[in-house]
C-alpha positions in Angstrom: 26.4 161.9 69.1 29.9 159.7 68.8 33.1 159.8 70.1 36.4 161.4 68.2 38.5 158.3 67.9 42.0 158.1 66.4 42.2 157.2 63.0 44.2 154.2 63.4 41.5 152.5 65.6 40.1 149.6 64.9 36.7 149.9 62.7 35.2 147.3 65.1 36.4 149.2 68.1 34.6 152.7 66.0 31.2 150.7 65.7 31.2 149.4 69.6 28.3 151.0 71.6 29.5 153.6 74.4 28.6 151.1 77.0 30.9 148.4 75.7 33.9 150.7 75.7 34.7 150.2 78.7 34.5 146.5 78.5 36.9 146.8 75.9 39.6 148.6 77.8 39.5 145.9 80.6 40.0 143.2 77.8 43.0 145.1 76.4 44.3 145.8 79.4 44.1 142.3 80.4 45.7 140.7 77.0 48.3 143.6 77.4 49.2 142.4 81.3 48.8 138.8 80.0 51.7 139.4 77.7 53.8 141.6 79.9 53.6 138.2 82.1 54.5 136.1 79.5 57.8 138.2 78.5 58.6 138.4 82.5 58.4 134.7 81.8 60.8 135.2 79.4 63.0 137.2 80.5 63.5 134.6 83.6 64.1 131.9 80.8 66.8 133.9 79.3 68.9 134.2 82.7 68.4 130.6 83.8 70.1 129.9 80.4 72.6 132.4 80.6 73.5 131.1 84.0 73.6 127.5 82.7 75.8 128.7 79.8 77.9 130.5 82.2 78.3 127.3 84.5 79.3 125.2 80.8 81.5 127.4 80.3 83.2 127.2 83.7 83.0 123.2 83.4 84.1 123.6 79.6 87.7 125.4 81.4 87.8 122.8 84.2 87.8 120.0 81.8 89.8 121.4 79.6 92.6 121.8 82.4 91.5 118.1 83.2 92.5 117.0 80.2 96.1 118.6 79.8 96.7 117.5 83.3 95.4 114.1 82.1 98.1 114.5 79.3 100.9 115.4 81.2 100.2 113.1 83.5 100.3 110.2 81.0 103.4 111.5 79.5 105.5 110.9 82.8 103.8 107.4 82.8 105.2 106.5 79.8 108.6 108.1 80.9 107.9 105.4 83.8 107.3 102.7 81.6 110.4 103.1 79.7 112.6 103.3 82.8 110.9 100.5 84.6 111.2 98.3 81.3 115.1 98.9 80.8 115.2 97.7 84.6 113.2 94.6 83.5 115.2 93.5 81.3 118.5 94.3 83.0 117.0 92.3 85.9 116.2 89.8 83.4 119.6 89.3 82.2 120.7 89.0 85.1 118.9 86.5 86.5 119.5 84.4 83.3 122.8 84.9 84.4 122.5 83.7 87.4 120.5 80.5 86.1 123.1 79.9 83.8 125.8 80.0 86.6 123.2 77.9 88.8 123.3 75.1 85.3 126.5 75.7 85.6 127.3 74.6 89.6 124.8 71.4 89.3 126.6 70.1 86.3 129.8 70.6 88.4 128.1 68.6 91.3 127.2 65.9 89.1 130.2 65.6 87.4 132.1 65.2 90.9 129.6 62.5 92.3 130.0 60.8 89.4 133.9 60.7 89.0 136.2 62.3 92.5 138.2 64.4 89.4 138.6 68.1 89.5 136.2 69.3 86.6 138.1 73.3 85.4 136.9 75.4 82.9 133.5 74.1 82.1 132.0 75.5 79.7 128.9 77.7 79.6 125.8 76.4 79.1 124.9 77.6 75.8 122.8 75.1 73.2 124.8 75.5 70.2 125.2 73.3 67.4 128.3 72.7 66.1 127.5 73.6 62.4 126.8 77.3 64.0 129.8 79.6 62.7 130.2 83.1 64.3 130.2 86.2 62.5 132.8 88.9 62.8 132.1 92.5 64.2 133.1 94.7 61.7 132.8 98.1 63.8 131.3 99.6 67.0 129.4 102.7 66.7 129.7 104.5 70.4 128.1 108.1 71.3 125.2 107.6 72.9 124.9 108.0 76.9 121.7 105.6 77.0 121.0 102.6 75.2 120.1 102.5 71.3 116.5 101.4 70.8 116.7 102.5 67.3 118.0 102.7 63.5 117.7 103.5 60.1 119.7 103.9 57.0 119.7 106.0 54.0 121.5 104.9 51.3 121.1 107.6 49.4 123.4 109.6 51.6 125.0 106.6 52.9 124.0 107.5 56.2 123.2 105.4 59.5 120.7 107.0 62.0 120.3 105.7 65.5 117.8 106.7 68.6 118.0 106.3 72.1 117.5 106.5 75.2 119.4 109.7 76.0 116.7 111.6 73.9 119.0 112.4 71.1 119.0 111.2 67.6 122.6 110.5 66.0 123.7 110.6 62.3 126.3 108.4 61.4 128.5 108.3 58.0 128.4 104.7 57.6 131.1 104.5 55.1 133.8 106.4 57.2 132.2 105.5 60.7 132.4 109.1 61.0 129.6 111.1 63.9 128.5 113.6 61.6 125.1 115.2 63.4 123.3 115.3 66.5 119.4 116.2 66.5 117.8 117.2 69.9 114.2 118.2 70.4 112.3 115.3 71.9 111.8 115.1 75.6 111.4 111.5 76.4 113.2 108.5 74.8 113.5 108.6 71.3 112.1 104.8 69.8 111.8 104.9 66.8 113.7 106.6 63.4 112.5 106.5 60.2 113.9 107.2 56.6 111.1 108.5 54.0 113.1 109.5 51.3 114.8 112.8 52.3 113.0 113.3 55.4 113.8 111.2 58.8 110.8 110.5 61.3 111.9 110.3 64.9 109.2 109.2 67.5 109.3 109.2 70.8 107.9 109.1 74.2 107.1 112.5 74.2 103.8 111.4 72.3 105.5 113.3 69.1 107.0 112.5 66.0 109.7 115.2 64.6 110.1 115.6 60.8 113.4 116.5 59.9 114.5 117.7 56.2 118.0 115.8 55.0 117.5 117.0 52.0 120.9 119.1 51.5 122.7 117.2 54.1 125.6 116.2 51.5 127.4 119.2 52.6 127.3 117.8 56.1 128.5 114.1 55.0 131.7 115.8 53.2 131.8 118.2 56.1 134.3 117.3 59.0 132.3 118.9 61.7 129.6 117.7 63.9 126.9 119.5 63.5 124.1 120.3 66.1 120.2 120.4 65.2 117.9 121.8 68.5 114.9 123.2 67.2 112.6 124.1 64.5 113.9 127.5 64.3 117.7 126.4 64.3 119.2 128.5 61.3 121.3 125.8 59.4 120.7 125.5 55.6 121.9 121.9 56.3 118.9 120.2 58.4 115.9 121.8 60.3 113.2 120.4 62.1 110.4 120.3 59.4 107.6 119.6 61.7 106.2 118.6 64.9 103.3 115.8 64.4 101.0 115.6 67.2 98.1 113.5 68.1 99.3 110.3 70.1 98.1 110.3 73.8 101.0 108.0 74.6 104.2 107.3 73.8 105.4 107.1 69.9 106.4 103.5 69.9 107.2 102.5 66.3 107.4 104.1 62.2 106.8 102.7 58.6 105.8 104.3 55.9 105.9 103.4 52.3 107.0 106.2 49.8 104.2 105.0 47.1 101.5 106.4 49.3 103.7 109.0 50.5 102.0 107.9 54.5 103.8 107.8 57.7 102.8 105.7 60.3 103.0 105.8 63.5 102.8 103.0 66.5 101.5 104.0 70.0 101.0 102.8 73.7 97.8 104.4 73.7 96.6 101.3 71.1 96.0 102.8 68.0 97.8 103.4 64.4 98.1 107.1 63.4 98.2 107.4 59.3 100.1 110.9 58.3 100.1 112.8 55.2 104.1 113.2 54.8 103.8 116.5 52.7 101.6 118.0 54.9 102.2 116.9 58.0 98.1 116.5 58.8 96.8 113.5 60.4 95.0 111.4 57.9 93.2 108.7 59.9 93.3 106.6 63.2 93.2 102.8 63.6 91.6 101.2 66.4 91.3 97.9 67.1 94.6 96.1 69.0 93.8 96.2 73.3 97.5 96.7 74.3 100.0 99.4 72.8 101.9 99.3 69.6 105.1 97.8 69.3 106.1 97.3 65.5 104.4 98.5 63.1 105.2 97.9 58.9 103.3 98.8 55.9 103.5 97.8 52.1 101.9 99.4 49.6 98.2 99.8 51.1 98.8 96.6 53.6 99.8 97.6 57.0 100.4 94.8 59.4 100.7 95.6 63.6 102.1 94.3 66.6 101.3 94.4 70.0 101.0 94.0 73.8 98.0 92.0 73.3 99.9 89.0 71.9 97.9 89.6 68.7 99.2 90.4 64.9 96.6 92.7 62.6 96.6 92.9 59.3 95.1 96.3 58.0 93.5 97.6 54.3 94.9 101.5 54.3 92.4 102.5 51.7 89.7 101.1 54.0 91.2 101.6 57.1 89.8 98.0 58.3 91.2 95.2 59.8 91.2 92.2 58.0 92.8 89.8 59.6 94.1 88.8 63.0 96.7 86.5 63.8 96.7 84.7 67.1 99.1 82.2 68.5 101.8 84.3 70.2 102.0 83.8 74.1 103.7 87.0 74.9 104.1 90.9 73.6 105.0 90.6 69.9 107.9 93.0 69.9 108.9 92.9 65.8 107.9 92.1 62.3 107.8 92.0 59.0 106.2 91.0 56.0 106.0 90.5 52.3 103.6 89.4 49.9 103.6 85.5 51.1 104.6 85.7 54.7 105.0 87.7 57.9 107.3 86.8 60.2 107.1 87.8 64.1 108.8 88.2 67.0 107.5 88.0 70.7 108.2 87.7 74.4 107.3 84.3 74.3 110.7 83.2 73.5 109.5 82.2 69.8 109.7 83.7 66.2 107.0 82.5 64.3 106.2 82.5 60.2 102.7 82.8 58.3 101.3 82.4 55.4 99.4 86.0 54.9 97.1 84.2 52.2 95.2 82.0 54.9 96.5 83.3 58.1 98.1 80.2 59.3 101.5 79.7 61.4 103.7 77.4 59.5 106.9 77.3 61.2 107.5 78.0 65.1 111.4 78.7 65.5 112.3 78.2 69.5 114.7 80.8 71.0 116.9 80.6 74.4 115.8 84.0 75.0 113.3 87.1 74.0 113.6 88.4 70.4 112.9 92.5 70.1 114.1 92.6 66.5 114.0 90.9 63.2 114.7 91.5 59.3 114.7 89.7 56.3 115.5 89.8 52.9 115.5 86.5 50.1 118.4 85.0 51.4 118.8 85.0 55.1 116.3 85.7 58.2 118.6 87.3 61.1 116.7 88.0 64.8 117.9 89.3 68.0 118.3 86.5 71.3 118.6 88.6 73.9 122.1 90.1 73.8 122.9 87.8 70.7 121.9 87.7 67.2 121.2 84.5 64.6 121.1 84.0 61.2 118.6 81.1 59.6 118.6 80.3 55.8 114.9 82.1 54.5 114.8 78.2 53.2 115.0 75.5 55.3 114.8 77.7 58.8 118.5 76.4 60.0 120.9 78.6 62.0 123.6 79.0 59.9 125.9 81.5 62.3 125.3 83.3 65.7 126.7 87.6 66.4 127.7 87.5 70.2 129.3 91.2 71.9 126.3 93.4 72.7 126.5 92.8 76.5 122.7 94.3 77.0 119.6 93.6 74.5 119.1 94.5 71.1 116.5 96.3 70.3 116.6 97.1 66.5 118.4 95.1 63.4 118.6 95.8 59.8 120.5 94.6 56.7 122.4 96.9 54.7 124.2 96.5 51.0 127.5 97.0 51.3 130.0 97.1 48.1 133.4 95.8 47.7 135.1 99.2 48.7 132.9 99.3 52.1 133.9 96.3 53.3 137.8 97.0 52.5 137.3 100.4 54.7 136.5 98.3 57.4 140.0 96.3 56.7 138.3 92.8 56.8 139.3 91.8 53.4 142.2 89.4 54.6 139.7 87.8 57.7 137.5 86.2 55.1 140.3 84.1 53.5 139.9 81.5 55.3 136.1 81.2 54.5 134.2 79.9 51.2 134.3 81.6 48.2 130.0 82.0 48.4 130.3 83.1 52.0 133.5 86.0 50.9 130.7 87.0 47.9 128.1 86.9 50.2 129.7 89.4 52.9 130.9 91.5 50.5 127.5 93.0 49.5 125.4 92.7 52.4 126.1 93.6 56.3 124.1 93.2 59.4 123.6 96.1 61.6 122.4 95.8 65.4 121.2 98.3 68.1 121.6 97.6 71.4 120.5 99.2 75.3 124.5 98.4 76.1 124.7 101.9 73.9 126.5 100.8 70.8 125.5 99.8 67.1 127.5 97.4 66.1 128.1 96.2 62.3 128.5 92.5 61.3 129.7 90.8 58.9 127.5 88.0 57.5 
């Protein structure tokens, strides 16, 4: 007789022998506690990893609270930096004053073993040539509180923009020397401005760069008041904060861009080159390369060529993002440059300014300086560069100081030539002082001007 099984049994199971069924049960009841083990086994998998998630997770927030400390922290570093570098150099001026006065004393000492006579008035010890004319000041910009470290100017609008130290950025009428904006919104010392068409870059060493749209600011050029810019959500139809570009971990040292590629970029002390998308304010690419922070950066076209703290010059392929080519003879930070498509000239600590060819990567002319050189421009006539406080001009030709800009009494950190016409330079009421002078040199000053930013807190303009 056989058993009643379930339909659903297994047809082996139906044919086993009564004997074996009992067999059979201890097997499937052995498979079914085997299993039951291995999902315990499982189940004891699943916690440990939840736990270790759990414990990521924790270590994920730690980190992450690390990091922003990390941040902040390196922000007031570089807040440090620029403090203890303006004391630097004001400590460095002084002590060249004092070796000067020193130069001074011995030549008076020798003079009166040489000859028992009274020696009055000596003259300072400055190494100038006597072919060396002096150039005239044709105005002084003053409003900032801290020194200038910065400028730019749109000709466009005819409009002069400085940066300093005070965190603000200033807008200048350059034709009527007239304060005509004040933009706020960095935290830390403003180093660099930038003119992209209608849009000015300001960087600074907040480890931002602000965007801000010029692009109706006629009505504030013809407008008598001073008008105040503070944030991105300031209400003016005449300039706004377009954007806030992060991405630097240190401070914003330097800005170029060229409006062909429509690319900003940007200069830092944490050692690389930040390419920006102007319209959309995204960050493009990083370049990495240079082992001391940005100084001066410039760009042409796709070359973009770099300055550092590492004493070292690269040249840079935008479309690539590689470096080509590095230049190396400098002894000291090199503070400025700028290039076109035969030579690069540079400015360092070292007390030199030297040229190159860009084809071979050669230095072909070394120009020695009393002093440390921060700034530098150039255009197919003249070469002028900053001294310390002073400023020279050398023909673009045959490398000779043709005239010397004294008045800043602290350094100068930024230069740039300007084209001025006719009707600028009779504003500033200099038409009668250049009577005296050649009739190239009156030409000459009436279309172009030199203008100089300095940490004494003015802009001055000069004529050249």
């Amino acid at each position: 007789m056989g058993l009643d099984l379930p339909e659903q049994m297994d047809p082996s199971v139906e044919r086993t022998p009564f004997g074996n069924i009992f067999k059979l049960i201890k097997k499937l009841s052995e498979q079914r506690k085997s299993l039951l083990d291995e999902r315990k086994k499982l189940d004891n998998t699943r916690w440990q990893l939840h736990a270790e998630l759990k414990s990521v997770d924790s270590r994920l927030t730690e980190l992450v609270e690390q990091r922003v400390a990390l941040v902040q922290s390196l922000e007031q570093l570089s807040e440090k930096d620029d403090i203890l570098q303006k004391d630097i150099e004001e400590l460095d001026l002084q002590l060249d004053s004092v070796f000067k006065e020193g130069k001074k004393f011995e030549d008076f000492i020798r003079k009166l073993n040489t000859s028992e006579q009274y020696v009055e008035n000596e003259p300072a010890c400055e190494d100038f040539s006597p072919q060396v004319s002096s150039s005239i000041c044709l105005h002084t910009f003053c409003g900032h509180s801290g020194g200038v470290l910065s400028l730019d100017f749109q000709p466009d609008l005819n409009v002069l923009a400085t940066g300093s130290s005070d965190r603000r950025v200033l807008l200048w009428n350059f034709a009527s020397n007239r304060l005509i904006a004040m933009l706020y919104g960095h935290t830390g010392w403003v180093h660099s401005v930038f003119f992209a068409d209608h849009i000015l870059a300001t960087g600074s060493g907040d480890c931002t760069i602000c965007l801000w749209d010029l692009s109706s600011f006629q009505k504030c050029v013809e407008n008598e008041k001073v008008d105040i810019c503070y944030d991105v959500d300031w209400q003016s139809n005449i300039h706004r904060r377009r954007q806030i570009l992060r991405g630097h971990l240190a401070g914003v040292s330097t800005l170029h861009g060229d409006l062909s590629t429509r690319s900003l970029l940007s200069g830092s002390l944490d050692k690389t080159i930040a390419q920006w998308d102007m319209e959309t304010g995204k960050q493009v690419t990083t370049m990495r390369g240079h082992e001391g922070g940005l100084f001066t950066v410039q760009a042409w076209q796709y070359a973009v060529v770099s300055g550092s703290s590492d004493r070292t010059i690269r040249l840079w392929d935008l479309r690539s993002r590689d470096c080509q080519r590095i230049f190396r003879g400098h002894m000291g930070s090199v503070h400025a440059l700028q290039f076109d498509e035969a030579k690069l000239v540079s400015a360092s600590s070292d007390h030199t300014v030297k040229l190159w060819d860009l084809r071979n990567g050669q230095c072909y002319e070394d120009l020695s300086l009393e002093g440390v050189s921060r700034a530098l421009c150039f255009d197919e006539d003249l070469l002028v560069l900053s001294c310390d406080k002073n400023l020279y001009a050398y023909d673009i030709d045959t490398y000779q100081r043709q005239s010397r800009f004294q008045g800043h009494s602290s350094s100068v950190r930024d230069i740039i030539l300007v084209d001025i016409g006719q009707e600028e330079m009779r504003d500033y009421g200099v038409q009668e002082r250049f009577s005296t002078r050649t009739s190239s040199l009156c030409s000459y000053a009436k279309s172009k001007a030199v203008v100089s930013a300095s940490l004494d807190g003015t802009v001055k303009v000069w004529s050249v």
